[in-house]
Short mmCIF file of C-alpha atoms and ligand atoms in Angstrom, two decimals:
data_model
loop_
_atom_site.label_atom_id
_atom_site.label_comp_id
_atom_site.label_asym_id
_atom_site.label_seq_id
_atom_site.Cartn_x
_atom_site.Cartn_y
_atom_site.Cartn_z
CA MET D 47 -1.20 14.86 -8.64
CA LYS D 48 1.64 15.16 -6.12
CA ILE D 49 2.21 11.64 -4.58
CA GLY D 50 4.27 11.07 -1.39
CA ILE D 51 5.33 7.50 -0.91
CA LEU D 52 6.39 6.68 2.66
CA GLY D 53 8.77 3.75 2.57
CA SER D 54 11.48 2.83 -0.03
CA GLY D 55 11.11 -0.98 0.26
CA ILE D 56 10.13 -2.77 -2.85
CA VAL D 57 6.56 -1.68 -2.74
CA GLY D 58 7.44 1.97 -2.22
CA ARG D 59 9.86 1.92 -5.18
CA VAL D 60 7.49 0.03 -7.44
CA LEU D 61 4.59 2.32 -6.69
CA ALA D 62 6.75 5.36 -7.00
CA SER D 63 7.74 4.33 -10.47
CA ALA D 64 4.16 3.56 -11.31
CA PHE D 65 2.94 6.97 -10.38
CA LEU D 66 5.71 8.53 -12.36
CA SER D 67 4.78 6.43 -15.39
CA GLU D 68 1.26 7.84 -15.05
CA SER D 69 2.64 11.39 -15.08
CA HIS D 70 2.23 12.20 -11.48
CA SER D 71 4.87 14.13 -9.47
CA VAL D 72 6.43 11.65 -6.97
CA MET D 73 8.49 11.99 -3.97
CA LEU D 74 9.93 8.61 -2.39
CA GLY D 75 10.19 9.11 1.40
CA THR D 76 12.83 7.22 3.39
CA ARG D 77 14.79 7.56 6.56
CA ASN D 78 18.10 7.01 4.51
CA ILE D 79 18.37 8.66 1.05
CA THR D 80 21.97 7.28 0.69
CA LYS D 81 20.64 3.51 0.70
CA GLU D 82 21.89 1.47 -2.34
CA ASP D 83 18.20 0.60 -3.44
CA VAL D 84 17.19 4.27 -3.19
CA ILE D 85 20.13 5.66 -5.16
CA LYS D 86 19.48 2.89 -7.89
CA TRP D 87 15.83 3.86 -7.92
CA GLN D 88 16.74 7.58 -8.26
CA ASN D 89 19.13 6.77 -11.22
CA GLU D 90 16.43 4.78 -12.92
CA ASN D 91 13.77 7.44 -12.26
CA PRO D 92 15.29 10.73 -12.74
CA GLY D 93 11.96 12.47 -12.71
CA GLY D 94 11.30 11.34 -9.12
CA LEU D 95 12.20 13.14 -5.87
CA LEU D 96 13.58 11.73 -2.73
CA GLY D 97 12.96 13.18 0.69
CA SER D 98 12.66 12.42 4.40
CA PHE D 99 9.36 11.07 5.72
CA GLN D 100 8.50 14.36 6.92
CA GLU D 101 9.34 16.15 3.62
CA THR D 102 7.43 13.45 1.65
CA ALA D 103 4.20 13.60 3.71
CA GLN D 104 4.37 17.38 3.32
CA PHE D 105 4.77 17.17 -0.37
CA GLY D 106 2.07 14.65 -1.08
CA GLU D 107 -1.55 15.59 -1.90
CA VAL D 108 -1.98 11.84 -1.93
CA ILE D 109 0.16 9.91 0.61
CA VAL D 110 0.95 6.21 0.15
CA LEU D 111 1.83 4.09 3.16
CA ALA D 112 4.40 1.56 1.88
CA ILE D 113 5.98 0.87 5.28
CA SER D 114 6.45 -2.23 7.39
CA GLY D 115 3.25 -2.85 9.34
CA LEU D 116 5.19 -3.24 12.59
CA ALA D 117 6.68 0.29 11.90
CA ALA D 118 3.66 2.18 10.74
CA GLU D 119 3.14 4.18 13.88
CA ASP D 120 6.83 5.09 14.11
CA ALA D 121 6.90 6.05 10.51
CA ILE D 122 3.86 8.18 10.72
CA SER D 123 5.27 10.05 13.85
CA LEU D 124 8.47 10.68 11.83
CA ALA D 125 6.32 12.07 9.02
CA GLY D 126 4.36 14.28 11.43
CA HIS D 127 0.67 13.83 12.00
CA GLU D 128 -0.10 17.22 10.85
CA HIS D 129 1.01 16.56 7.35
CA PHE D 130 -1.82 14.01 6.81
CA PHE D 131 -4.58 16.35 7.63
CA GLU D 132 -7.61 15.72 5.30
CA LYS D 133 -5.30 14.00 2.70
CA ILE D 134 -5.92 10.90 0.74
CA VAL D 135 -3.83 8.20 2.28
CA ILE D 136 -3.50 4.98 0.26
CA ASP D 137 -2.62 2.24 2.81
CA ALA D 138 -0.84 -0.80 1.27
CA THR D 139 0.47 -2.08 4.68
CA ASN D 140 -0.08 -5.51 6.24
CA PRO D 141 -0.01 -6.24 9.92
CA ILE D 142 2.52 -8.97 9.49
CA ALA D 143 4.00 -10.22 12.78
CA ALA D 144 7.79 -10.75 13.40
CA VAL D 145 7.46 -14.54 13.45
CA PRO D 146 7.73 -17.13 10.67
CA PRO D 147 4.77 -18.40 8.82
CA GLU D 148 3.26 -21.69 10.05
CA ASN D 149 2.97 -24.13 7.06
CA GLY D 150 3.03 -21.23 4.71
CA VAL D 151 0.36 -19.08 6.88
CA LEU D 152 1.54 -15.83 7.85
CA LYS D 153 0.89 -14.52 11.33
CA PHE D 154 -0.78 -11.14 12.04
CA PHE D 155 -0.45 -8.94 15.04
CA THR D 156 -4.03 -7.83 14.77
CA THR D 157 -7.13 -9.89 15.33
CA LEU D 158 -10.32 -10.31 13.23
CA GLU D 159 -12.21 -7.68 15.12
CA ASP D 160 -9.47 -5.26 14.42
CA SER D 161 -7.16 -4.07 11.49
CA LEU D 162 -4.04 -2.19 10.91
CA MET D 163 -5.94 0.29 8.77
CA GLU D 164 -8.40 1.10 11.64
CA ARG D 165 -5.50 1.52 14.11
CA ILE D 166 -3.88 4.01 11.62
CA GLN D 167 -7.25 5.78 11.02
CA GLN D 168 -7.46 6.19 14.90
CA ILE D 169 -4.01 7.85 14.95
CA LEU D 170 -4.91 9.98 11.94
CA PRO D 171 -8.61 10.68 12.41
CA ASP D 172 -8.53 13.58 9.76
CA ALA D 173 -6.78 11.53 7.11
CA ARG D 174 -9.02 9.98 4.40
CA LEU D 175 -7.53 6.50 4.38
CA VAL D 176 -8.16 3.86 1.67
CA LYS D 177 -6.87 0.33 1.82
CA ALA D 178 -5.32 -0.81 -1.43
CA PHE D 179 -2.52 -2.70 -2.98
CA ASN D 180 -2.08 -4.89 0.08
CA SER D 181 -3.41 -8.08 -1.34
CA VAL D 182 -1.05 -8.64 -4.43
CA GLY D 183 2.66 -8.99 -4.82
CA ASN D 184 4.59 -5.92 -5.92
CA ALA D 185 5.39 -7.49 -9.26
CA PHE D 186 1.75 -7.11 -10.30
CA MET D 187 0.81 -3.76 -8.73
CA TYR D 188 1.21 -1.85 -12.00
CA LYS D 189 -0.49 -2.93 -15.34
CA PRO D 190 -0.74 -6.55 -14.38
CA LYS D 191 -1.34 -9.01 -17.24
CA PHE D 192 -3.06 -12.33 -16.51
CA PRO D 193 -4.44 -14.67 -19.08
CA GLY D 194 -7.50 -14.89 -16.80
CA GLY D 195 -8.29 -11.12 -17.34
CA THR D 196 -8.15 -8.00 -15.27
CA PRO D 197 -7.64 -8.83 -11.47
CA THR D 198 -9.64 -7.26 -8.77
CA MET D 199 -8.31 -4.85 -6.13
CA PHE D 200 -10.42 -4.81 -2.97
CA ILE D 201 -10.49 -1.38 -1.25
CA CYS D 202 -12.23 0.04 1.71
CA GLY D 203 -12.30 3.34 3.75
CA ASN D 204 -14.68 5.94 5.28
CA ASP D 205 -14.50 8.70 2.69
CA GLU D 206 -16.41 8.22 -0.58
CA ASP D 207 -14.50 10.86 -2.55
CA ALA D 208 -11.12 9.51 -1.45
CA LYS D 209 -12.15 6.00 -2.75
CA LYS D 210 -13.41 7.48 -6.06
CA THR D 211 -9.84 9.03 -6.53
CA VAL D 212 -8.18 5.63 -5.52
CA THR D 213 -10.49 3.82 -7.92
CA GLU D 214 -9.34 6.18 -10.78
CA ILE D 215 -5.75 5.51 -9.87
CA LEU D 216 -6.29 1.73 -9.89
CA THR D 217 -8.02 1.93 -13.22
CA SER D 218 -5.10 3.65 -14.74
CA PHE D 219 -2.81 1.11 -13.23
CA GLY D 220 -4.72 -1.71 -14.89
CA TRP D 221 -7.11 -2.92 -12.12
CA GLU D 222 -10.81 -3.37 -11.62
CA THR D 223 -11.80 -2.11 -8.15
CA GLU D 224 -14.28 -3.53 -5.58
CA ASP D 225 -15.24 -1.23 -2.86
CA MET D 226 -15.93 -3.34 0.18
CA GLY D 227 -17.33 -0.49 2.31
CA ARG D 228 -15.95 1.21 5.45
CA ALA D 229 -12.67 0.83 7.29
CA GLU D 230 -13.91 -2.18 9.24
CA ALA D 231 -13.71 -4.14 5.90
CA ALA D 232 -9.97 -3.91 6.24
CA ARG D 233 -10.48 -6.86 8.81
CA ALA D 234 -11.22 -8.91 5.70
CA ILE D 235 -8.93 -7.21 3.12
CA GLU D 236 -5.73 -7.39 4.99
CA PRO D 237 -5.98 -11.24 5.62
CA LEU D 238 -6.01 -11.59 1.86
CA CYS D 239 -2.36 -11.04 2.03
CA ILE D 240 -2.12 -14.30 4.11
CA LEU D 241 -4.05 -16.15 1.46
CA TRP D 242 -2.09 -14.66 -1.38
CA CYS D 243 1.32 -15.78 0.21
CA ILE D 244 0.28 -19.40 0.85
CA PRO D 245 1.09 -20.74 -2.69
CA GLY D 246 4.33 -18.73 -2.51
CA PHE D 247 5.56 -20.10 0.82
CA THR D 248 4.35 -23.70 0.16
CA ARG D 249 4.89 -24.15 -3.70
CA ASN D 250 7.01 -21.21 -4.60
CA GLN D 251 4.23 -19.89 -6.82
CA TRP D 252 4.02 -16.04 -6.47
CA THR D 253 2.30 -15.20 -9.89
CA HIS D 254 -1.34 -14.80 -9.19
CA ALA D 255 -3.86 -12.21 -8.23
CA PHE D 256 -7.51 -12.33 -7.07
CA LYS D 257 -10.60 -11.74 -9.21
CA LEU D 258 -14.12 -11.47 -8.01
CA LEU D 259 -16.59 -13.24 -10.44
CA LYS D 260 -20.07 -11.86 -10.43
CA MET D 261 -23.40 -12.65 -12.18
N1 LIG A 556 6.37 -6.86 -0.64
C1 LIG A 556 5.23 -6.97 -1.22
O1 LIG A 556 5.13 -7.50 -2.38
C2 LIG A 556 3.97 -6.49 -0.62
C3 LIG A 556 2.75 -6.64 -1.31
C4 LIG A 556 1.56 -6.01 -0.72
C5 LIG A 556 1.66 -5.33 0.44
N2 LIG A 556 2.88 -5.21 1.13
C6 LIG A 556 3.01 -4.53 2.45
O2 LIG A 556 3.62 -3.24 2.02
C7 LIG A 556 4.46 -2.74 3.07
C8 LIG A 556 5.76 -2.43 2.44
O3 LIG A 556 6.32 -3.63 2.19
P1 LIG A 556 7.90 -3.83 1.51
O4 LIG A 556 7.92 -5.25 1.16
O5 LIG A 556 8.10 -2.71 0.56
O6 LIG A 556 8.80 -3.41 2.74
P2 LIG A 556 9.10 -3.61 4.24
O7 LIG A 556 10.31 -4.38 4.48
O8 LIG A 556 7.83 -4.18 4.79
O9 LIG A 556 9.25 -2.19 4.82
C9 LIG A 556 9.33 -1.00 4.03
C10 LIG A 556 9.72 0.16 4.73
O10 LIG A 556 9.29 0.39 6.12
C11 LIG A 556 10.10 1.42 6.60
N3 LIG A 556 10.51 1.09 7.98
C12 LIG A 556 10.82 -0.11 8.50
N4 LIG A 556 11.21 -0.07 9.90
C13 LIG A 556 10.83 1.27 10.23
C14 LIG A 556 10.94 1.96 11.35
N5 LIG A 556 11.23 1.34 12.56
N6 LIG A 556 10.58 3.23 11.38
C15 LIG A 556 10.11 3.93 10.24
N7 LIG A 556 10.12 3.27 9.01
C16 LIG A 556 10.33 1.93 8.96
C17 LIG A 556 11.45 1.38 5.83
O11 LIG A 556 11.50 2.60 5.10
P3 LIG A 556 12.89 3.26 4.76
O12 LIG A 556 13.90 2.00 4.75
O13 LIG A 556 12.74 3.87 3.38
O14 LIG A 556 13.31 4.16 5.87
C18 LIG A 556 11.29 0.22 5.02
O15 LIG A 556 12.03 0.34 3.67
C19 LIG A 556 4.38 -3.68 4.10
O16 LIG A 556 3.43 -3.34 5.12
C20 LIG A 556 3.93 -5.07 3.38
O17 LIG A 556 3.21 -5.87 4.32
C21 LIG A 556 4.08 -5.78 0.58
#
């Protein structure tokens, strides 16, 4: 598939390399293709393309949102709403507020009756959004290896076919997937990021992932 990744931070670059490893065509979208990190990524991933947010959204059959939560609306405007029409959009963002964590607990700019994914779905009503990749650190997004077994990625979204495609992607990336239902479930999945980060901020432990145990 043609994958357009919006955002050239660590998540965008890690996922772009991961999709290339799985033989997809990839464009990494950024506001500045001359950034040092972006040039380094291009040198290490000669098969990948670079583009503006607009070129990247246009290119992608599947679009990945790997942008700062606070900048999500601006980045989508730069990309052009029309380029998301009916496309699968993997939403890896978290609504982290621009204030420091309190005793290791991140602050969100959303409430528990709301989520960033729902806000983005309202901006892009025809896009097929699927929440994924937001509840684990970038070091484990692709082919995570844990002694405790295959970790679980929690996803949600309103389009069943889109979730099926994202589940196939996650399986190829080495994850088991739990579909938690419709977009409102992002109100529970996004705060998993807060939980995931607490051992990091309080004990400098960043090497874990969630797993759902079932009977
Ligand atoms: N870091 C992790 O391990 C991790 C794990 C799970 C989920 N997440 C979530 O994934 C997303 C990306 O995280 P990240 O750590 O890679 O990077 P980030 O620092 O949160 O930002 C990523 C990118 O957002 C874009 N951006 C920032 N301000 C913007 C603006 N005003 N207008 C348009 N675009 C703007 C930039 O793209 P360009 O510089 O390319 O223009 C930037 O590189 C975040 O929502 C984060 O919460 C992160």
